[in-house]
Coordinates of C-alpha atoms and ligand atoms in Angstrom, one line a residue:
M1 CA -12.7 25.3 65.2
R2 CA -15.2 25.8 62.3
T3 CA -17.2 22.8 61.3
G4 CA -19.5 22.2 58.4
I5 CA -19.3 24.4 55.3
N6 CA -18.5 28.0 55.2
H7 CA -21.7 29.8 54.2
L8 CA -20.5 32.2 51.6
F9 CA -23.0 35.1 51.4
I10 CA -20.6 37.7 50.0
P11 CA -21.3 39.2 46.6
G12 CA -18.1 37.8 45.1
P13 CA -16.3 35.6 45.0
T14 CA -19.5 33.7 44.9
N15 CA -20.2 30.0 45.4
V16 CA -18.7 27.8 42.6
P17 CA -21.0 24.9 41.7
E18 CA -19.5 21.5 42.0
R19 CA -19.7 20.9 38.3
V20 CA -17.7 24.0 37.6
R21 CA -15.1 23.0 40.2
Q22 CA -14.8 19.5 38.8
S23 CA -14.5 20.7 35.2
M24 CA -11.3 22.5 36.1
N25 CA -9.6 19.4 37.5
V26 CA -7.9 18.5 34.2
P27 CA -4.3 17.9 33.2
M28 CA -2.5 20.9 31.8
Q29 CA -2.9 21.3 28.1
D30 CA -0.9 22.5 25.1
H31 CA -2.5 25.9 24.4
R32 CA -1.0 25.9 20.9
A33 CA -2.3 22.5 19.9
H34 CA -4.4 22.3 16.7
D35 CA -7.4 21.2 18.7
F36 CA -7.2 23.8 21.5
G37 CA -8.9 26.6 19.8
A38 CA -12.2 25.1 18.6
P39 CA -13.9 24.7 22.0
N40 CA -13.1 28.3 22.8
M41 CA -15.1 29.5 19.8
G42 CA -18.2 28.2 21.6
I43 CA -17.2 30.1 24.7
F44 CA -16.9 33.4 22.7
R45 CA -20.3 32.6 21.0
D46 CA -22.1 32.0 24.3
L47 CA -20.5 35.0 26.0
K48 CA -21.9 37.1 23.2
T49 CA -25.4 35.7 23.8
L50 CA -25.0 36.4 27.5
F51 CA -23.9 40.0 26.9
R52 CA -26.7 40.3 24.3
T53 CA -24.4 41.5 21.5
Q54 CA -24.4 40.4 17.9
D55 CA -21.7 42.7 16.4
G56 CA -19.5 43.2 19.5
H57 CA -16.6 41.2 20.7
V58 CA -16.3 39.6 24.1
L59 CA -12.7 39.4 25.2
V60 CA -11.3 37.2 28.0
F61 CA -8.2 38.4 29.8
P62 CA -6.3 36.7 32.6
A63 CA -7.3 39.4 35.2
S64 CA -10.2 40.4 37.4
G65 CA -12.9 43.0 36.9
T66 CA -10.3 45.7 37.6
G67 CA -8.2 44.5 34.7
S68 CA -11.2 44.8 32.4
W69 CA -11.7 48.4 33.6
E70 CA -8.1 49.1 32.7
A71 CA -8.3 47.3 29.3
A72 CA -11.4 49.3 28.5
I73 CA -9.8 52.6 29.2
T74 CA -6.4 52.2 27.8
N75 CA -7.6 50.7 24.5
T76 CA -10.2 53.4 23.6
L77 CA -9.1 56.7 25.1
S78 CA -6.2 59.1 24.9
P79 CA -4.3 60.9 27.7
G80 CA -6.1 64.0 28.8
D81 CA -9.4 62.9 27.4
R82 CA -12.4 64.3 29.4
V83 CA -14.7 61.6 30.8
L84 CA -17.9 61.9 32.8
M85 CA -18.3 59.8 35.9
A86 CA -20.4 59.7 39.1
R87 CA -19.2 58.4 42.5
H88 CA -21.9 56.8 44.6
G89 CA -20.2 53.7 46.1
Q90 CA -16.9 52.0 46.4
F91 CA -16.7 50.6 42.9
S92 CA -17.5 53.9 41.1
V93 CA -15.0 55.6 43.4
L94 CA -12.3 53.1 42.5
W95 CA -13.0 53.3 38.8
A96 CA -12.8 57.1 38.9
Q97 CA -9.5 56.8 40.7
M98 CA -8.1 54.5 38.0
A99 CA -9.2 56.9 35.3
Q100 CA -7.4 59.7 37.0
R101 CA -4.3 57.6 37.6
L102 CA -4.2 56.7 33.9
G103 CA -4.2 60.4 33.0
L104 CA -7.8 61.1 32.0
E105 CA -9.5 64.4 32.9
V106 CA -12.4 63.1 35.0
E107 CA -15.5 65.2 35.4
L108 CA -17.0 64.0 38.6
I109 CA -20.5 64.0 40.0
D110 CA -20.5 63.1 43.7
L111 CA -23.7 61.6 45.2
A112 CA -24.8 59.9 48.3
W113 CA -23.8 56.3 48.7
G114 CA -27.2 54.6 48.0
A115 CA -28.1 56.9 45.1
G116 CA -28.3 55.6 41.5
A117 CA -26.4 56.9 38.5
P118 CA -27.5 60.5 38.0
I119 CA -29.1 60.2 34.6
S120 CA -30.6 63.7 34.4
E121 CA -27.4 65.3 35.5
F122 CA -25.5 63.2 33.0
A123 CA -28.0 64.4 30.4
H124 CA -27.5 68.0 31.4
R125 CA -23.7 67.8 31.2
L126 CA -23.8 66.1 27.9
G127 CA -26.3 68.6 26.5
A128 CA -24.1 71.4 27.6
D129 CA -21.0 69.8 25.9
R130 CA -21.5 71.4 22.5
K131 CA -18.0 70.8 21.4
G132 CA -18.1 67.1 22.2
E133 CA -15.2 67.3 24.7
I134 CA -16.6 64.5 26.8
K135 CA -15.2 61.4 25.2
A136 CA -16.8 58.8 27.4
V137 CA -19.5 58.3 30.1
F138 CA -18.7 55.7 32.8
V139 CA -21.5 54.1 34.8
T140 CA -21.6 51.4 37.4
H141 CA -24.7 49.2 36.5
N142 CA -24.8 47.5 39.9
E143 CA -23.0 49.2 42.8
T144 CA -22.0 46.2 44.8
A145 CA -21.1 48.3 47.8
T146 CA -24.6 49.8 48.2
G147 CA -26.9 47.3 46.4
V148 CA -28.0 49.8 43.8
T149 CA -28.9 49.1 40.2
S150 CA -28.9 52.0 37.8
D151 CA -31.0 52.4 34.7
I152 CA -28.6 52.0 31.7
A153 CA -31.4 52.1 29.1
A154 CA -32.4 55.5 30.5
L155 CA -28.8 56.7 30.2
R156 CA -28.6 55.6 26.6
R157 CA -31.9 57.4 25.9
A158 CA -30.4 60.6 27.5
M159 CA -27.2 60.2 25.4
N160 CA -29.3 59.9 22.2
E161 CA -31.5 62.8 23.1
A162 CA -28.4 64.9 23.6
A163 CA -27.1 63.5 20.3
H164 CA -23.8 63.0 22.1
D165 CA -21.4 60.4 20.7
A166 CA -19.3 59.7 23.8
L167 CA -18.4 56.1 24.4
L168 CA -20.6 54.4 27.0
F169 CA -18.6 52.4 29.6
V170 CA -20.6 50.1 31.9
D171 CA -19.3 48.3 34.9
G172 CA -21.4 45.1 34.9
V173 CA -19.2 43.1 37.2
S174 CA -22.0 42.3 39.6
S175 CA -24.9 42.4 37.1
I176 CA -24.0 40.7 33.8
G177 CA -25.5 37.3 33.7
C178 CA -27.8 37.9 36.7
L179 CA -29.6 41.2 35.9
P180 CA -31.1 42.2 32.6
F181 CA -28.2 43.5 30.5
E182 CA -28.5 44.5 26.9
M183 CA -25.1 45.4 25.4
D184 CA -26.4 46.2 21.9
A185 CA -29.9 47.5 22.7
W186 CA -28.4 49.9 25.3
G187 CA -25.6 50.9 23.1
V188 CA -23.0 49.9 25.6
D189 CA -19.5 50.3 24.1
L190 CA -17.4 48.7 26.9
A191 CA -19.2 46.2 29.1
V192 CA -17.0 45.0 32.0
T193 CA -17.2 41.9 34.1
G194 CA -15.2 39.3 35.9
S195 CA -15.4 35.6 36.5
Q196 CA -16.1 35.5 40.2
K197 CA -19.5 37.0 40.6
G198 CA -22.5 36.2 38.4
L199 CA -20.5 33.7 36.4
M200 CA -20.0 31.4 39.4
M201 CA -16.3 30.9 38.9
P202 CA -13.1 31.5 40.8
P203 CA -11.5 34.9 40.3
G204 CA -9.0 35.2 37.5
L205 CA -10.8 36.2 34.3
G206 CA -11.5 39.8 33.3
I207 CA -14.3 39.6 30.7
L208 CA -15.0 42.6 28.5
G209 CA -17.6 43.3 25.8
V210 CA -16.4 45.7 23.1
S211 CA -18.7 47.3 20.6
P212 CA -17.7 48.0 17.0
K213 CA -17.6 51.7 17.8
A214 CA -15.1 51.0 20.7
M215 CA -13.1 48.7 18.4
K216 CA -12.8 51.6 16.0
A217 CA -11.8 54.0 18.7
A218 CA -9.0 51.6 19.6
E219 CA -7.5 52.2 16.2
T220 CA -6.6 55.8 17.1
A221 CA -6.6 55.8 20.9
K222 CA -3.2 57.0 22.2
M223 CA -3.1 55.7 25.7
R224 CA -0.3 53.2 26.3
R225 CA -1.2 49.6 26.6
A226 CA 0.6 46.4 25.9
Y227 CA -0.7 43.3 27.7
F228 CA -4.3 44.4 27.3
E229 CA -4.1 45.3 23.6
F230 CA -7.4 44.6 22.0
S231 CA -6.1 43.9 18.5
D232 CA -3.8 41.1 19.7
Q233 CA -6.8 39.4 21.3
V234 CA -9.1 39.8 18.4
K235 CA -6.6 38.4 15.9
N236 CA -5.9 35.3 18.0
N237 CA -9.5 34.8 19.2
E238 CA -10.7 34.5 15.6
T239 CA -9.5 30.9 15.8
G240 CA -10.1 30.3 19.5
Y241 CA -6.5 31.1 20.6
F242 CA -5.0 33.8 22.8
P243 CA -1.9 36.0 22.3
Y244 CA -0.3 34.7 25.5
T245 CA -0.8 31.7 27.8
P246 CA -4.5 31.7 28.7
P247 CA -5.7 30.4 32.1
V248 CA -6.6 27.0 30.7
Q249 CA -8.3 25.7 33.8
L250 CA -10.5 28.8 34.0
L251 CA -11.6 28.3 30.4
H252 CA -12.9 24.9 31.3
G253 CA -14.6 26.4 34.3
L254 CA -16.2 29.1 32.1
R255 CA -17.4 26.4 29.7
A256 CA -19.1 24.5 32.5
A257 CA -20.6 27.7 34.1
L258 CA -22.0 28.8 30.7
D259 CA -23.4 25.3 30.3
L260 CA -25.2 25.5 33.6
M261 CA -26.6 28.9 32.7
I262 CA -27.8 27.7 29.3
E263 CA -29.4 24.6 30.9
E264 CA -31.3 26.8 33.3
G265 CA -31.9 29.4 30.6
F266 CA -30.3 32.9 30.7
D267 CA -33.7 34.5 31.3
A268 CA -34.5 32.0 34.0
V269 CA -31.3 32.9 35.8
I270 CA -32.4 36.5 35.9
T271 CA -35.8 35.6 37.1
R272 CA -34.4 33.5 39.9
H273 CA -32.2 36.4 41.1
R274 CA -35.3 38.6 41.2
R275 CA -37.2 36.1 43.3
L276 CA -34.4 35.4 45.7
A277 CA -33.7 39.1 46.2
A278 CA -37.3 39.8 46.9
G279 CA -37.2 37.3 49.8
V280 CA -34.1 38.9 51.3
R281 CA -35.6 42.4 51.1
A282 CA -38.8 41.1 52.8
A283 CA -36.6 39.9 55.6
V284 CA -34.9 43.3 56.0
Q285 CA -38.3 44.9 56.2
A286 CA -39.5 42.5 58.8
W287 CA -36.5 43.3 60.9
G288 CA -37.5 47.0 60.7
L289 CA -34.1 47.8 59.1
E290 CA -33.3 49.9 56.1
V291 CA -31.4 49.0 52.9
C292 CA -28.8 51.3 51.6
A293 CA -30.5 51.9 48.2
E294 CA -32.4 55.2 48.3
S295 CA -35.5 54.0 46.6
P296 CA -37.2 50.7 45.5
S297 CA -36.5 51.4 41.8
L298 CA -32.8 51.1 42.6
Y299 CA -33.0 47.8 44.5
S300 CA -30.3 45.3 43.4
D301 CA -31.3 41.7 42.7
T302 CA -27.8 40.5 43.3
V303 CA -26.8 42.1 46.6
T304 CA -28.6 43.7 49.5
A305 CA -26.8 46.3 51.7
I306 CA -28.4 46.5 55.1
R307 CA -28.0 49.4 57.5
T308 CA -27.6 48.2 61.1
P309 CA -29.7 50.0 63.7
E310 CA -28.2 52.9 65.7
G311 CA -25.6 51.7 68.2
V312 CA -25.1 48.3 66.4
D313 CA -21.7 48.1 64.7
A314 CA -22.1 46.1 61.4
R315 CA -18.5 44.9 61.9
D316 CA -19.6 43.1 65.0
V317 CA -22.4 41.4 63.1
I318 CA -20.0 40.3 60.4
K319 CA -17.4 39.0 62.9
I320 CA -20.0 37.1 65.0
A321 CA -21.4 35.5 61.8
Y322 CA -18.0 34.4 60.7
D323 CA -16.6 33.3 64.1
R324 CA -19.7 31.7 65.6
Y325 CA -21.7 30.6 62.6
N326 CA -19.1 30.0 59.9
A327 CA -21.0 32.4 57.7
S328 CA -19.4 35.2 55.6
L329 CA -21.5 38.3 55.2
G330 CA -20.3 41.2 53.0
S331 CA -18.7 44.1 54.8
G332 CA -19.5 47.8 54.6
L333 CA -17.0 49.3 52.2
G334 CA -15.3 52.7 52.6
P335 CA -17.5 55.2 54.6
L336 CA -20.1 52.4 55.1
A337 CA -17.8 50.4 57.3
G338 CA -19.5 49.6 60.5
K339 CA -22.8 50.9 59.2
V340 CA -23.7 48.3 56.6
F341 CA -23.5 44.6 56.1
R342 CA -24.3 42.9 52.8
I343 CA -26.0 39.7 51.8
G344 CA -24.9 38.5 48.3
H345 CA -27.6 36.6 46.5
I346 CA -25.7 36.3 43.3
G347 CA -24.6 33.3 41.1
D348 CA -25.2 29.8 42.3
C349 CA -27.9 30.5 44.9
N350 CA -31.3 29.2 46.0
E351 CA -34.0 29.7 48.5
G352 CA -32.5 27.5 51.1
M353 CA -29.2 29.4 51.0
C354 CA -31.0 32.8 51.3
L355 CA -33.0 31.5 54.2
T356 CA -29.9 30.4 55.9
A357 CA -28.3 33.8 55.3
I358 CA -31.3 35.5 56.8
A359 CA -31.5 33.1 59.8
L360 CA -27.7 33.5 60.6
A361 CA -28.0 37.3 60.1
E362 CA -30.8 37.3 62.7
L363 CA -28.6 35.4 65.2
S364 CA -25.6 37.7 64.5
L365 CA -27.6 40.9 64.6
A366 CA -29.1 39.9 68.0
A367 CA -25.7 38.9 69.4
A368 CA -24.3 42.3 68.2
G369 CA -27.1 44.1 70.2
A370 CA -29.9 44.6 67.8
T371 CA -33.5 43.9 68.8
I372 CA -34.6 41.1 66.6
T373 CA -37.6 38.8 66.8
F374 CA -36.1 35.4 65.8
G375 CA -37.7 34.0 62.7
A376 CA -39.3 37.3 61.6
G377 CA -37.0 37.7 58.6
V378 CA -37.1 34.0 57.8
A379 CA -40.9 33.9 57.9
A380 CA -41.1 37.0 55.7
A381 CA -38.8 35.5 53.1
Q382 CA -40.6 32.2 53.2
A383 CA -43.8 34.0 52.5
V384 CA -42.3 35.5 49.4
Y385 CA -40.9 32.2 48.2
A386 CA -44.0 30.2 49.0
Q387 CA -46.1 32.6 46.9
H388 CA -43.9 32.0 43.9
T389 CA -43.9 28.3 44.4
Q390 CA -47.7 28.2 44.7
A391 CA -48.1 30.3 41.6
S392 CA -45.8 28.1 39.6
I393 CA -47.6 24.9 40.8
A394 CA -50.9 26.5 39.9
M395 CA -49.6 27.5 36.4
A396 CA -48.3 24.0 35.8
A397 CA -51.7 22.5 36.7
E398 CA -53.5 24.7 34.2
Ligands
PLP1 C1 -16.2 43.1 42.3 C2 -16.4 44.4 41.5 C3 -15.4 45.0 40.8 C4 -13.9 44.7 41.0 O1 -13.6 43.5 40.5 P1 -12.3 42.7 40.9 O2 -12.7 41.4 40.2 O3 -12.3 42.6 42.3 O4 -11.2 43.4 40.2 C5 -15.7 46.1 40.1 N1 -16.9 46.6 40.0 C6 -18.0 46.0 40.6 C7 -19.3 46.6 40.5 C8 -17.7 44.9 41.4 O5 -18.7 44.3 42.1

């Protein structure tokens, strides 16, 4: 019998704030009524601000992140097109698999799980592609499986230096809204996300930023698509409507979630994620454990993947946390199963929640056989949070 709340420390679906939950408790609406469209215009406007795009469109599909992947591919590419991708975690692996299933010719770079996107290798391949056969580069901004954030600005610089005009596809499912993301400045052509991670909503929306260049590519792209057709969306979205029945409740949730982010400030949301993540990483260090990310420049501020010590099965840690402490930790995906557990610090999160995650991870690690000094991780994280609090109190006093 589980009592109290389930502590949800997985990197998606994330915790849905009460205000967002309540906002969705509305009677069903007429989605063709004359007053249905106007409020959605504000949603599109605020999504564009969130994605940091002026000229792009942000489309909202009834789907999840995976649906946005498919929409991005099928609208802008043609069967047999060559695309460049790297595999360094579960999500980049799955996206590559989808690209193959859909009939693209995928040029793959395989890396260790824990590595970042291979910018210099991408640059090398693009530089060597004199005939422009590579039509798109796909990159996972934040590998949720490994807790690795890659440098998209550096990739854009490399593409510009190679004077290559491939489309740039970016999976931002666990980054957009929580980590710095610059659709226009980084020249991202297809920016993929979903509702249930940084946007603090239930699953059900696939959200996709589309650049003018990608919109143009859609005019001649030959891949088959029907439900996800961009032009149907764009035409209807102009007045706040959708080509087919939209998930009305989720649109109310999205409005409330965007309002919360705007009240906090989009930049403040990002700063908060950085602060909370620093505390979690300090705890991992205090435990004497390693994160999956290969180097500090890759550390993700939305999810930390923690390697369990030799002889300690991460699946036991996760099971104990769930059964004994009513706490959900993220599992190790694919080849990381049993080796890694993850703490999601994404979306509607605060210091108290992170400290709870750390304290319960300590109990669960110890019960699974790890040598843990109780409180060591909690104290290390508290020290990080205390420093920020003291600094902000001092600033306010100045
Ligand atoms: C969660 C996630 C996805 C998949 O999204 P779904 O919403 O489960 O379809 C894709 N990429 C990344 C990086 C993710 O974190």
